Short mmCIF file of C-alpha atoms in Angstrom, two decimals:
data_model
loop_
_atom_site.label_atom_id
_atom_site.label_comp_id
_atom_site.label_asym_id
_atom_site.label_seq_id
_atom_site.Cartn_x
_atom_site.Cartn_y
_atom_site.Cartn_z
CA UNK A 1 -37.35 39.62 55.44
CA UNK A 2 -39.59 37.73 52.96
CA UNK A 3 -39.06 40.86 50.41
CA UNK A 4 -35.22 40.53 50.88
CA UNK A 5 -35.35 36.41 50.16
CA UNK A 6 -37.50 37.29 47.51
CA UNK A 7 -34.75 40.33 45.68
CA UNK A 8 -31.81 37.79 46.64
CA UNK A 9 -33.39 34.94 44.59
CA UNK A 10 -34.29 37.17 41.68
CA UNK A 11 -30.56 38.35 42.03
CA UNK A 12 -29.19 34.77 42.01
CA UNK A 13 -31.54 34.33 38.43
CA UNK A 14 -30.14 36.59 36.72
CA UNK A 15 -26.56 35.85 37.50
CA UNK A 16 -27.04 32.29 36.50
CA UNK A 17 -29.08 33.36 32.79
CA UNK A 18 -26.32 35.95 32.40
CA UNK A 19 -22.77 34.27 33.62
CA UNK A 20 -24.17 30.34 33.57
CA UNK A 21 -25.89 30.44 30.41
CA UNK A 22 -22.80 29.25 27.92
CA UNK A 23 -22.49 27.26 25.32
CA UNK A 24 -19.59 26.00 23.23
CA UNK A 25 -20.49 24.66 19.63
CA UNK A 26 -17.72 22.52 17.83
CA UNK A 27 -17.75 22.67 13.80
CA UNK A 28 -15.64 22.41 10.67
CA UNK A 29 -15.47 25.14 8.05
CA UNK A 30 -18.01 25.23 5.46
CA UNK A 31 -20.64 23.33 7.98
CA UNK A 32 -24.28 25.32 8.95
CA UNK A 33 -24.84 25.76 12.23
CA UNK A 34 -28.16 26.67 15.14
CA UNK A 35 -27.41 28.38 17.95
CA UNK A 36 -30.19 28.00 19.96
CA UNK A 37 -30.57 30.34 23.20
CA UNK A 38 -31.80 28.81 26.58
CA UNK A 39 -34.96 30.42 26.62
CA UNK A 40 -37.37 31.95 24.64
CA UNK A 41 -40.24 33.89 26.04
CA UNK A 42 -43.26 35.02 24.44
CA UNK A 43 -43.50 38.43 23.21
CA UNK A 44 -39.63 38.88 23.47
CA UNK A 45 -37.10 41.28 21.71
CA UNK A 46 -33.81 39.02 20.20
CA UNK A 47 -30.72 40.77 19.60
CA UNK A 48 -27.66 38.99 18.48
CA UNK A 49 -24.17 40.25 18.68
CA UNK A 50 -20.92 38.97 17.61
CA UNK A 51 -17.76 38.43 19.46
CA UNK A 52 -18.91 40.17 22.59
CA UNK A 53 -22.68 41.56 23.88
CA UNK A 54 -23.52 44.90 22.08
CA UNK A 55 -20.65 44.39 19.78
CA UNK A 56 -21.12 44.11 16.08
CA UNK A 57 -25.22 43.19 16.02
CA UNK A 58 -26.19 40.55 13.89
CA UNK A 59 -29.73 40.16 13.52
CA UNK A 60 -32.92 41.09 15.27
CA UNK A 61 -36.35 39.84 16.21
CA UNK A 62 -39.37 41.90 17.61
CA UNK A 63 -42.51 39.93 18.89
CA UNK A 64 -44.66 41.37 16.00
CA UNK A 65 -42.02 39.13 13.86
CA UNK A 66 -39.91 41.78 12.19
CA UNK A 67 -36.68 41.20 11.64
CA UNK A 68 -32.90 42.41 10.46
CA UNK A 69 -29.80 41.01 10.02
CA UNK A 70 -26.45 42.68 9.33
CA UNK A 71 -25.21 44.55 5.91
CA UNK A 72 -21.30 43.67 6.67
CA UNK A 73 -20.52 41.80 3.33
CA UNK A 74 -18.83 39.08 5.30
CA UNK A 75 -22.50 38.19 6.45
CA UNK A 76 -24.04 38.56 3.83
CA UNK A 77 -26.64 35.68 3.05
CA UNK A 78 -25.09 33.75 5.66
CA UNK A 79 -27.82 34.63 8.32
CA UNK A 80 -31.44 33.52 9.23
CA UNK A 81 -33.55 33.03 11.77
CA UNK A 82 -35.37 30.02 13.28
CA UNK A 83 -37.83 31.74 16.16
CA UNK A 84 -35.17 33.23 18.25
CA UNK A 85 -32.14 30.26 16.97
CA UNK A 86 -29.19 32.04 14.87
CA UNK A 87 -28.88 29.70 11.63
CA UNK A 88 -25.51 30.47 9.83
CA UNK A 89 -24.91 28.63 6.36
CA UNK A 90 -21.38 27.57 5.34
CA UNK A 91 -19.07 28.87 8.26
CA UNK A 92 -15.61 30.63 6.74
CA UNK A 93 -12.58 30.82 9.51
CA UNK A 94 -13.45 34.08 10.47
CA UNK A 95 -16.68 33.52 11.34
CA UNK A 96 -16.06 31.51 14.30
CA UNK A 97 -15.76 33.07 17.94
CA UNK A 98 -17.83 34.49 20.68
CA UNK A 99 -21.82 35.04 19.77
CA UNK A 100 -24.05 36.59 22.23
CA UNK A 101 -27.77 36.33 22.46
CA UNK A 102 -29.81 38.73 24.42
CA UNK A 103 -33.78 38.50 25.10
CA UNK A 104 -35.29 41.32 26.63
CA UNK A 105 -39.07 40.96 27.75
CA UNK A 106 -41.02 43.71 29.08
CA UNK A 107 -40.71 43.58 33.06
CA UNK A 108 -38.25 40.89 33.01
CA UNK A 109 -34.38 41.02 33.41
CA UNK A 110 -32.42 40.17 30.39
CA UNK A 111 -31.66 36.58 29.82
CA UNK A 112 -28.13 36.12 27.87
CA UNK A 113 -26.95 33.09 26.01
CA UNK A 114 -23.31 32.93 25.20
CA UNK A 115 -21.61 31.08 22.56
CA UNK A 116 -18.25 29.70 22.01
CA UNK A 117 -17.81 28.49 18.22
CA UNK A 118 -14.85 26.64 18.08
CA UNK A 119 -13.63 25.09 14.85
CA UNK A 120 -12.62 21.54 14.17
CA UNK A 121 -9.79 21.17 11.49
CA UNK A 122 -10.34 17.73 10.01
CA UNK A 123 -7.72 16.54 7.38
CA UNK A 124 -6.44 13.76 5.57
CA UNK A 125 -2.91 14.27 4.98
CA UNK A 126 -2.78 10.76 2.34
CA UNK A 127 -4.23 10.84 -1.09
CA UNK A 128 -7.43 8.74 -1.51
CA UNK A 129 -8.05 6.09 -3.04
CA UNK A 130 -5.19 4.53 -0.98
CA UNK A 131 -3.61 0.95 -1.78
CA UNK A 132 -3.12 -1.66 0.85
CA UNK A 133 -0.27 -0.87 2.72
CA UNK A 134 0.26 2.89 2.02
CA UNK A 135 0.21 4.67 5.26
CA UNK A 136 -3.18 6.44 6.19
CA UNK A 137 -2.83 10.19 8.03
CA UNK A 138 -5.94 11.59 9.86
CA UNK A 139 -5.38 14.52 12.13
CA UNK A 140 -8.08 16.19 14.03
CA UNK A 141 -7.28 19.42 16.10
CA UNK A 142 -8.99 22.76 17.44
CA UNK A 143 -8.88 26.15 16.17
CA UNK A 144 -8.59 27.92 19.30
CA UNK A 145 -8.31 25.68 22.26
CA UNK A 146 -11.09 26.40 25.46
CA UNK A 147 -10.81 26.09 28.87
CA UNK A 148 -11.06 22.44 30.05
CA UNK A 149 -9.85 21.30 26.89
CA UNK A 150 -11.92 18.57 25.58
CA UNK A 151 -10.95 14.71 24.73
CA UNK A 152 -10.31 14.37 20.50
CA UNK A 153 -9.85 10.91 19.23
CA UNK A 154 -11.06 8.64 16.20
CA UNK A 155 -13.40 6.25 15.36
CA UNK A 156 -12.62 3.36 12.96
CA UNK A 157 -15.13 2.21 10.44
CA UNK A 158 -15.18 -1.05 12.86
CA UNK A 159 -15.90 1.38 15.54
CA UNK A 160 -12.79 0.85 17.28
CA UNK A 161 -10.87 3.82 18.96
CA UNK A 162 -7.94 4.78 17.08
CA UNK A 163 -4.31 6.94 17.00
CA UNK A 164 -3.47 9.67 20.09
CA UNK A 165 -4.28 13.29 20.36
CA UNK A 166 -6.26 13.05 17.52
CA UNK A 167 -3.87 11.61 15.34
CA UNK A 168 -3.62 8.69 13.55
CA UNK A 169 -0.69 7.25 11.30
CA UNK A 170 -1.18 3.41 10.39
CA UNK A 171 -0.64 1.18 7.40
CA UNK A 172 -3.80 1.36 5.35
CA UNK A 173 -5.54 -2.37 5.42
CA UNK A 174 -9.05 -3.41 4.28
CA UNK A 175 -10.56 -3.19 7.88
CA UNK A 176 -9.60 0.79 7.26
CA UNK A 177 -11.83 1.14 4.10
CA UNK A 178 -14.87 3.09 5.02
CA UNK A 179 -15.90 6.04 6.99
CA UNK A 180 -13.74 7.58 9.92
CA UNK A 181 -15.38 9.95 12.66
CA UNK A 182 -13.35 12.58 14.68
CA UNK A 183 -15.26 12.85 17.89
CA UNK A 184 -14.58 15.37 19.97
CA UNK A 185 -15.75 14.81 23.72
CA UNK A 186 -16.46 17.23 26.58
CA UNK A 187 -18.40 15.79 30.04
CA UNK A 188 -21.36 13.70 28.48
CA UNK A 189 -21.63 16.07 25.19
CA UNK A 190 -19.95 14.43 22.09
CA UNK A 191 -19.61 15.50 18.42
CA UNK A 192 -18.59 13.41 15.67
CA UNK A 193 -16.87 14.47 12.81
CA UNK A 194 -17.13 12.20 9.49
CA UNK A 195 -14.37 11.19 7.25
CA UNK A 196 -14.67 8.72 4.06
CA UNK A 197 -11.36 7.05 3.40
CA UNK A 198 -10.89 4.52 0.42
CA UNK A 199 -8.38 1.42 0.64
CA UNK A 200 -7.98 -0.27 -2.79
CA UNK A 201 -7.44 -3.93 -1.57
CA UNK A 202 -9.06 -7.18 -1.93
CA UNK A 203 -11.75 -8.61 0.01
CA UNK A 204 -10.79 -10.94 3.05
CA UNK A 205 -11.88 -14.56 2.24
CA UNK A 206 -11.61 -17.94 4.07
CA UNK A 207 -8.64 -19.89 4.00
CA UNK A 208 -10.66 -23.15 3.71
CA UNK A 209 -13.31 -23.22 0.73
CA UNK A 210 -15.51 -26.72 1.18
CA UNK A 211 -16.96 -28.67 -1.11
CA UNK A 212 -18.54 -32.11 -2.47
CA UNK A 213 -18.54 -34.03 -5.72
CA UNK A 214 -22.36 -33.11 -5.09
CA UNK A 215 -22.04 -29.31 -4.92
CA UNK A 216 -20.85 -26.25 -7.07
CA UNK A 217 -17.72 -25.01 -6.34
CA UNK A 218 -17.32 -21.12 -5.90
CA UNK A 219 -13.42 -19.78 -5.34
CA UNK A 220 -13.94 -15.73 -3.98
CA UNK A 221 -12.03 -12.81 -5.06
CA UNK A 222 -13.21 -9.58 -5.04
CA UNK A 223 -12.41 -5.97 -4.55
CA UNK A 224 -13.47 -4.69 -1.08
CA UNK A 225 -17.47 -2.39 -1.22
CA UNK A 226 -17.55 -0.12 -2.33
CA UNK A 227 -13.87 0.21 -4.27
CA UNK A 228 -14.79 0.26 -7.93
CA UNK A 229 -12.47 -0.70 -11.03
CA UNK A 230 -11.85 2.65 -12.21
CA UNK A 231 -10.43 3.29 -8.22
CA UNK A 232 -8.05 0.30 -9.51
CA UNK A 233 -6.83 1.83 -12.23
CA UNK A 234 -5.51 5.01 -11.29
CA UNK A 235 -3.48 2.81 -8.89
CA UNK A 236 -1.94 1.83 -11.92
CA UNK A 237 -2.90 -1.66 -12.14
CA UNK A 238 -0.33 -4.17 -14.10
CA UNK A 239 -1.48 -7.45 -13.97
CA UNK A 240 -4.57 -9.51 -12.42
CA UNK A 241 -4.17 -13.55 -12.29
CA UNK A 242 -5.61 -16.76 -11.19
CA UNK A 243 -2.87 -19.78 -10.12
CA UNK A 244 -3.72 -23.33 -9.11
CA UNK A 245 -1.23 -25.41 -7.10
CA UNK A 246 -2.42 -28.98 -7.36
CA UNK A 247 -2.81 -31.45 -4.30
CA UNK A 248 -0.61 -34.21 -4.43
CA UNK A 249 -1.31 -37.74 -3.24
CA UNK A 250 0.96 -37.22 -0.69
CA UNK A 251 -1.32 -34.65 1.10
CA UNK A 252 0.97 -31.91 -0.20
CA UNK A 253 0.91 -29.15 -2.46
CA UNK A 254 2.86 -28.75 -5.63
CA UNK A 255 5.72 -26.71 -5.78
CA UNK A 256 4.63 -26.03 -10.03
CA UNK A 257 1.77 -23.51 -9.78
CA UNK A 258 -0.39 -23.96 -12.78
CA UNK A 259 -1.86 -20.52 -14.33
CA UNK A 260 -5.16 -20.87 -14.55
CA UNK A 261 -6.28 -16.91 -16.08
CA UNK A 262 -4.92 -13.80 -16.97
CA UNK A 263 -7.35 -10.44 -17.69
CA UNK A 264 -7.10 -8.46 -20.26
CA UNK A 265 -6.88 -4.68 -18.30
CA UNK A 266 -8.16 -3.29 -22.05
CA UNK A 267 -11.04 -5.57 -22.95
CA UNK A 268 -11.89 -6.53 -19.04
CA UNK A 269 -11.80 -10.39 -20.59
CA UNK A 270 -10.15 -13.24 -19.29
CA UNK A 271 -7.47 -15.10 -21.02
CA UNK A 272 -7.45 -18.97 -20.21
CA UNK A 273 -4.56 -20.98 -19.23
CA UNK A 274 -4.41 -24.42 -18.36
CA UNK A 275 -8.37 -25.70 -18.41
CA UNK A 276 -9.55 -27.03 -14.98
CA UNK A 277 -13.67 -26.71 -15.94
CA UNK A 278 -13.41 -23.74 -14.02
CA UNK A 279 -14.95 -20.06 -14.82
CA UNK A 280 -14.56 -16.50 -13.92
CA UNK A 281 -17.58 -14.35 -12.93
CA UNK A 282 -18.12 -11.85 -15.29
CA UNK A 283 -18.50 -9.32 -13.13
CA UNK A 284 -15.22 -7.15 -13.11
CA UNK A 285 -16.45 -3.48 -12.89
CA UNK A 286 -17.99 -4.36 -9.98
CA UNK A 287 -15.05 -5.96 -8.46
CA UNK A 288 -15.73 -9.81 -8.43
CA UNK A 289 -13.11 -11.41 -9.74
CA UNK A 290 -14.41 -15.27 -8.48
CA UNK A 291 -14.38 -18.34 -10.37
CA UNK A 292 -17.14 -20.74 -10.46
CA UNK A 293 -17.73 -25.02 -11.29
CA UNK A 294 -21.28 -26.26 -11.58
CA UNK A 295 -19.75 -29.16 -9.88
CA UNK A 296 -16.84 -29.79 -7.88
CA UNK A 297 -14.87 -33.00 -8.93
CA UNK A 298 -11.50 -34.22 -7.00
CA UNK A 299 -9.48 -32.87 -9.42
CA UNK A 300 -10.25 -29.09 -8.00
CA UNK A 301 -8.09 -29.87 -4.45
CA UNK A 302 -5.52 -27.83 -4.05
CA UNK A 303 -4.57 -23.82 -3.25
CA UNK A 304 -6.34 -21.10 -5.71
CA UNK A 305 -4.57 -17.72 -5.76
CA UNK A 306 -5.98 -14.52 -6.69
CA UNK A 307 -3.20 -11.76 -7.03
CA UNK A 308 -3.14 -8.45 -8.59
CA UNK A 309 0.11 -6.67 -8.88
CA UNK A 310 0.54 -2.60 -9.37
CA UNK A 311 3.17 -0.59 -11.25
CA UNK A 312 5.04 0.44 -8.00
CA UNK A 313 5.57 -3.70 -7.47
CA UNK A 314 2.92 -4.21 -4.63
CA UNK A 315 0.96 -7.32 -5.05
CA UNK A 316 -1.99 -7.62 -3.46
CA UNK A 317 -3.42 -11.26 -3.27
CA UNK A 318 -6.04 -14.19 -1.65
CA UNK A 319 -5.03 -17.53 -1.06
CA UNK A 320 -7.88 -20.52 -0.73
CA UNK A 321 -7.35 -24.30 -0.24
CA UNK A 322 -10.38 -25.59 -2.29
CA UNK A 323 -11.65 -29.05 -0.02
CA UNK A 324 -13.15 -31.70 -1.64
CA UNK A 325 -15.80 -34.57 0.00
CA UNK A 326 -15.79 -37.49 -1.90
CA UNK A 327 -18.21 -40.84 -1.49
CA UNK A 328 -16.70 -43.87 -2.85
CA UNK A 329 -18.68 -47.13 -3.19
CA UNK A 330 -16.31 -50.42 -3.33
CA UNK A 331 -16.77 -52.44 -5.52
CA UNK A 332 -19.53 -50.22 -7.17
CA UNK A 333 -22.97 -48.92 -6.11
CA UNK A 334 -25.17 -51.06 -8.18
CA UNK A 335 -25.74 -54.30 -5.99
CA UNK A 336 -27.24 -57.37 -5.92
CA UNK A 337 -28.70 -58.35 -2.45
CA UNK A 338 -26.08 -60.29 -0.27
CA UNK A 339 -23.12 -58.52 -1.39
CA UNK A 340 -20.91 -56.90 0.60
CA UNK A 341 -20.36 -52.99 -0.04
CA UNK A 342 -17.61 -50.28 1.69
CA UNK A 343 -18.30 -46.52 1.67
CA UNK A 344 -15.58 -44.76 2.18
CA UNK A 345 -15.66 -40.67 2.70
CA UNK A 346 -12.85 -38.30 2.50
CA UNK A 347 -11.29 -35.60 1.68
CA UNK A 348 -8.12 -36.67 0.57
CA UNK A 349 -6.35 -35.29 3.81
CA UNK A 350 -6.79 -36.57 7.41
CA UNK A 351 -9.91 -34.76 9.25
CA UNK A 352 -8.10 -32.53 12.35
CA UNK A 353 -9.19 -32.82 15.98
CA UNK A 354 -11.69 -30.66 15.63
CA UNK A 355 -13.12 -32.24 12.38
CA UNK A 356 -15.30 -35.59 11.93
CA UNK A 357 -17.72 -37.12 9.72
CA UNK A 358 -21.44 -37.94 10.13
CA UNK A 359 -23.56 -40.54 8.11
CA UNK A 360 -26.88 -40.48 7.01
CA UNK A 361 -28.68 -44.21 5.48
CA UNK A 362 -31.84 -44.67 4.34
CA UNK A 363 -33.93 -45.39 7.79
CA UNK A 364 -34.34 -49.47 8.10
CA UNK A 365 -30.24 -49.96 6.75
CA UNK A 366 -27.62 -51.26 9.60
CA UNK A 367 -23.98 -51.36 9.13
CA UNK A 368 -20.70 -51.38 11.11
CA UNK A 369 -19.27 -47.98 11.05
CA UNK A 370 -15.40 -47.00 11.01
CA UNK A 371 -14.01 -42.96 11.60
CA UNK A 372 -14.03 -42.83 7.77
CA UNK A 373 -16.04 -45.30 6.23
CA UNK A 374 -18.73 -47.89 6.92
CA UNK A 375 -19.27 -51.25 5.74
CA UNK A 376 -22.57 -53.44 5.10
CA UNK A 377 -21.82 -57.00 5.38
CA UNK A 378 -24.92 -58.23 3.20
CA UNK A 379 -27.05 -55.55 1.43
CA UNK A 380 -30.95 -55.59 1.05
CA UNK A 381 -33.73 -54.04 -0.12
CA UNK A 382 -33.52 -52.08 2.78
CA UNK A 383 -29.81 -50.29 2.19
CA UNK A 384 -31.42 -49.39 -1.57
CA UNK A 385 -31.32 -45.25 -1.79
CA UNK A 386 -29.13 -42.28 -0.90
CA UNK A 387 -26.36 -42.21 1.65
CA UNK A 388 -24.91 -39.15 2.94
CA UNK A 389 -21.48 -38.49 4.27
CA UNK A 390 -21.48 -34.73 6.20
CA UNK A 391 -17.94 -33.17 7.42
CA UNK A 392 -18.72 -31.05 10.52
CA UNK A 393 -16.57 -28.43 12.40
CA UNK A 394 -17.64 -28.09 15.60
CA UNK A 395 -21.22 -27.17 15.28
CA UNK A 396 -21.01 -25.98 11.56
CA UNK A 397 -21.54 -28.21 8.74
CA UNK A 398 -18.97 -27.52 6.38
CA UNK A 399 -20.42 -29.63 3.36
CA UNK A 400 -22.07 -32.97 2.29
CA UNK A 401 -21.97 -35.63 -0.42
CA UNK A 402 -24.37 -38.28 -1.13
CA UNK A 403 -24.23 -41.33 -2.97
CA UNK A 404 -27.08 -43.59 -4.29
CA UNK A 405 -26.70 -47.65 -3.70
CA UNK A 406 -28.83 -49.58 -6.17
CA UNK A 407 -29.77 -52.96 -4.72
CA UNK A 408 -31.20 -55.69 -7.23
CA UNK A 409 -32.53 -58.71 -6.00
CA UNK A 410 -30.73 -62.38 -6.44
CA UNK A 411 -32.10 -64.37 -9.22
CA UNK A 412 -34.15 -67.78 -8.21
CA UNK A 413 -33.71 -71.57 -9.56
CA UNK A 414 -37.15 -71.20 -10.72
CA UNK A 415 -36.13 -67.60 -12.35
CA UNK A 416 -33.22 -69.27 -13.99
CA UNK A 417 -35.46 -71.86 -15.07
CA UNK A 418 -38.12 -70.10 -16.47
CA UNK A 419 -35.56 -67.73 -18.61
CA UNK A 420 -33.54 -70.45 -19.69
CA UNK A 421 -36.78 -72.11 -21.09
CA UNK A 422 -37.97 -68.87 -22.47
CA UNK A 423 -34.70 -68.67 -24.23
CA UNK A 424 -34.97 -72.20 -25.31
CA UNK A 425 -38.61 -71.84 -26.61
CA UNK A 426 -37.34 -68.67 -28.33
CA UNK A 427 -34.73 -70.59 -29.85
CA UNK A 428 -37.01 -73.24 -31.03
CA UNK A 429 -39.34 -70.67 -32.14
CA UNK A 430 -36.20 -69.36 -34.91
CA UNK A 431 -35.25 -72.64 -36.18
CA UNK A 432 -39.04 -73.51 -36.90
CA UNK A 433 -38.75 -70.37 -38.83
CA UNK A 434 -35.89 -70.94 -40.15
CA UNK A 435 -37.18 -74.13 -41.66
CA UNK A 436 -40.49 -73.09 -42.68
CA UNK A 437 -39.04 -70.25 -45.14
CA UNK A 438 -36.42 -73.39 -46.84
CA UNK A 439 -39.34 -74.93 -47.61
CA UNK A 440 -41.17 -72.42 -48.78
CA UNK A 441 -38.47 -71.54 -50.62
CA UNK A 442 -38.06 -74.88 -52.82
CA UNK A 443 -41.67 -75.10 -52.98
CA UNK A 444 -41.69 -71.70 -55.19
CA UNK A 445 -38.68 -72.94 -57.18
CA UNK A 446 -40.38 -75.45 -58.14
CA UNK A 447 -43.36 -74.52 -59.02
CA UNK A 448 -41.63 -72.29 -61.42
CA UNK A 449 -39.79 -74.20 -62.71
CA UNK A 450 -43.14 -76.25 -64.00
CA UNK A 451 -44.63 -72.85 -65.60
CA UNK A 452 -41.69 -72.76 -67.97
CA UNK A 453 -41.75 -76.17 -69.25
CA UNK A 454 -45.58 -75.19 -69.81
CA UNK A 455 -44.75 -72.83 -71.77
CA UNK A 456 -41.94 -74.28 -73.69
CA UNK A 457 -42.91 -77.62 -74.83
CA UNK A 458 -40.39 -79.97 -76.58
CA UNK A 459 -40.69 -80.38 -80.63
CA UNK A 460 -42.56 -83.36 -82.10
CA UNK A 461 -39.78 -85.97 -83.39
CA UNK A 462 -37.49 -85.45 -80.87
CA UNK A 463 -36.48 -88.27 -78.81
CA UNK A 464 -34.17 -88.46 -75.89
CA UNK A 465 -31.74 -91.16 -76.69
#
């Protein structure tokens, strides 16, 4: 009885490493692939076959570690061996089916590995690079289709799943730009299949760009990573230009959009238009098309467009509303202590809900504070220095401008006295002077005046009459 349990479970062994021992292996034409057998015991004969077991032999393996592979010129330096793992390079469509590997040991039954080689036909139907709003084709589908057929979808660059069956047909956006993967899922085993797809479009950017009298002032445009310039071009680029639409005092924009730049699609330069301080990065051929201020001034509110139009009359294009903080000091922000100063913050608009303002003082200063300004009855020694105004959004400070309050102290009587004597005493002081170098002055007159009758006497005889 023992001897029988003993034959059945041998029996049941080599069933399972002959019928359970199958594999299937998913990959695209042109890939290398290692088929690896379950199990590989020592001094072991390899044999492996294609399409069926003793069908057309591939390669062999003895345990003194000679080996052979087949002479079929379809083959032919496509084969190697990795201990007793098949390595084919650069898989054509013929190549793929049924391989079968057989161990043999001495005294043991012969343990066979099957595998299924299925190939994965990956293709994108659109031409790359693609513009914005072209329509993006990705189909993914099986060369020969196995039992429990497995689950094909995509993979966005944002790893999000995409398109049905393995299909996917969608307006090309920048979110799109980047690499695609095919994945092809059966039970718990998965196997990706990468695709690069290029999107010619500009870089998302935020509608709000914020700002301070105290700060630089940088307005983004740029080409999304990696696109390059000369991606651009064969897009057949026509025209790439900055426009400014001014802020009115009314809170509203200006319905005469002011060209700020032009480029030049020969020299890569910009031409100017109408001169805000602004200027562009020089950074075209790598896609940044920004302009720049070393500091912001009012002047700069308003909506900045970046457009770039193409030969087929798409126009791609970013819109930003530039925000300026401003500090304003009424009447001015040199003081004399016992005045009375306002400080008034804005940004020429009223702040939404979700919006307010924060002040910073220097650390001893009081004063009565309003939503959008503050006021210090009588200013000291103590409100002399910087005071900050800070627009927050919720918990994100947007930006910040400071201000600095110069406080002078009042002048005393005995100030007033003592300068208006000093200026009296100085006063004296020219007049003495002033006297001193009349006198002087006849004194020398005179004195020649006496050398030259010296020297001229008057002629004996003559007589004044």
């Amino acid at each position: 009885m023992k001897n029988f349990i003993q034959s059945l479970l041998l029996l049941i062994a080599v069933i399972v490493s002959t019928t359970g021992a199958q594999k299937e292996i998913y990959a695209k034409e042109g890939q290398d692939i290692t088929l690896e057998p379950t199990s590989y015991p020592a001094n072991s004969y390899v044999y492996w076959y294609f399409e069926k077991q003793d069908g057309h032999q591939l390669a062999w393996l003895n345990p003194l570690g000679g080996k052979g592979f087949s002479n079929d010129e379809k083959w032919k330096n496509r084969l190697s061996l990795t201990g007793a793992s098949l390595v084919i390079n650069a898989l054509q469509e013929d190549l793929f089916g049924t391989f079968v590997c057989k161990i043999s040991a001495a005294g043991q039954r012969d343990s066979i590995t099957v595998f299924k080689v299925i190939q994965v036909n990956v293709i994108e139907k659109s031409a790359s690079p693609l513009l914005s709003g072209d329509y993006l084709s990705l189909t993914c589908s099986l060369g020969s289709v196995p039992q429990n057929t497995p689950e094909i979808y995509w993979l966005s660059p944002q790893g999000n799943r995409e398109g049905n069956k393995g299909i996917v047909y969608i307006q090309a956006r920048s979110e799109h730009n980047g690499q695609w993967d095919c994945v092809v899922k059966k039970n718990a085993n998965e196997k990706k299949f990468p695709v690069s797809v290029t999107v010619v479009d500009l870089a998302p950017v935020p509608s709000h760009q914020y700002t301070s009298t105290d700060s630089p002032l940088t307005i983004p445009c740029s080409l999304i990573s990696p696109v390059t310039w000369e991606q651009v071009k064969k897009k057949e680029i026509e025209e790439v230009q900055w426009h400014f639409a001014p802020k009115l005092s009314s809170g509203t924009l200006s319905d005469n959009q002011e060209q700020l730049f032009s480029l030049d699609l020969e020299k890569l330069t910009w031409k100017k238009g109408k001169d805000k301080g602004l200027s562009p990065v020089y950074n075209i051929k790598n896609g940044n098309l920004s302009l720049t201020k070393s500091k912001a001034t009012v002047e700069e509110r308003g909506r900045y467009t970046c457009s770039m139009k193409f030969k087929n009359g798409r126009t791609l294009e970013t819109t930003v509303d530039v925000v300026v903080l401003e500090i304003i000091a009424h009447p001015k922000a040199e003081l004399i202590y016992g005045q009375q100063v306002n400080l008034s913050c804005s940004t020429g608009d009223q702040l939404p809900n979700d919006m307010k303002l924060n002040w910073t003082s220097p650390k001893t200063s009081s004063y009565i504070s309003y939503p959008t300004h503050i006021t210090v009855p009588e200013v000291g020694k103590e409100d002399n220095g910087k005071w900050g105004c800070e627009l927050w959004q919720g918990g994100n400070k947007l930006t910040s401008d400071e201000i600095l309050l110069k406080i002078e102290p009042r002048l005393s009587v005995w100030m007033l006295v003592i300068i208006c004597s000093a200026a009296v005493i100085l006063l004296l002081l020219l007049v003495l002077t002033f006297i001193h170098y009349r006198r002087r002055k006849q004194k020398t007159r005179l004195l020649r005046h006496q050398l030259c009758q010296c020297k001229n006497p008057k002629p004996k005889g003559f007589y004044r009459t």
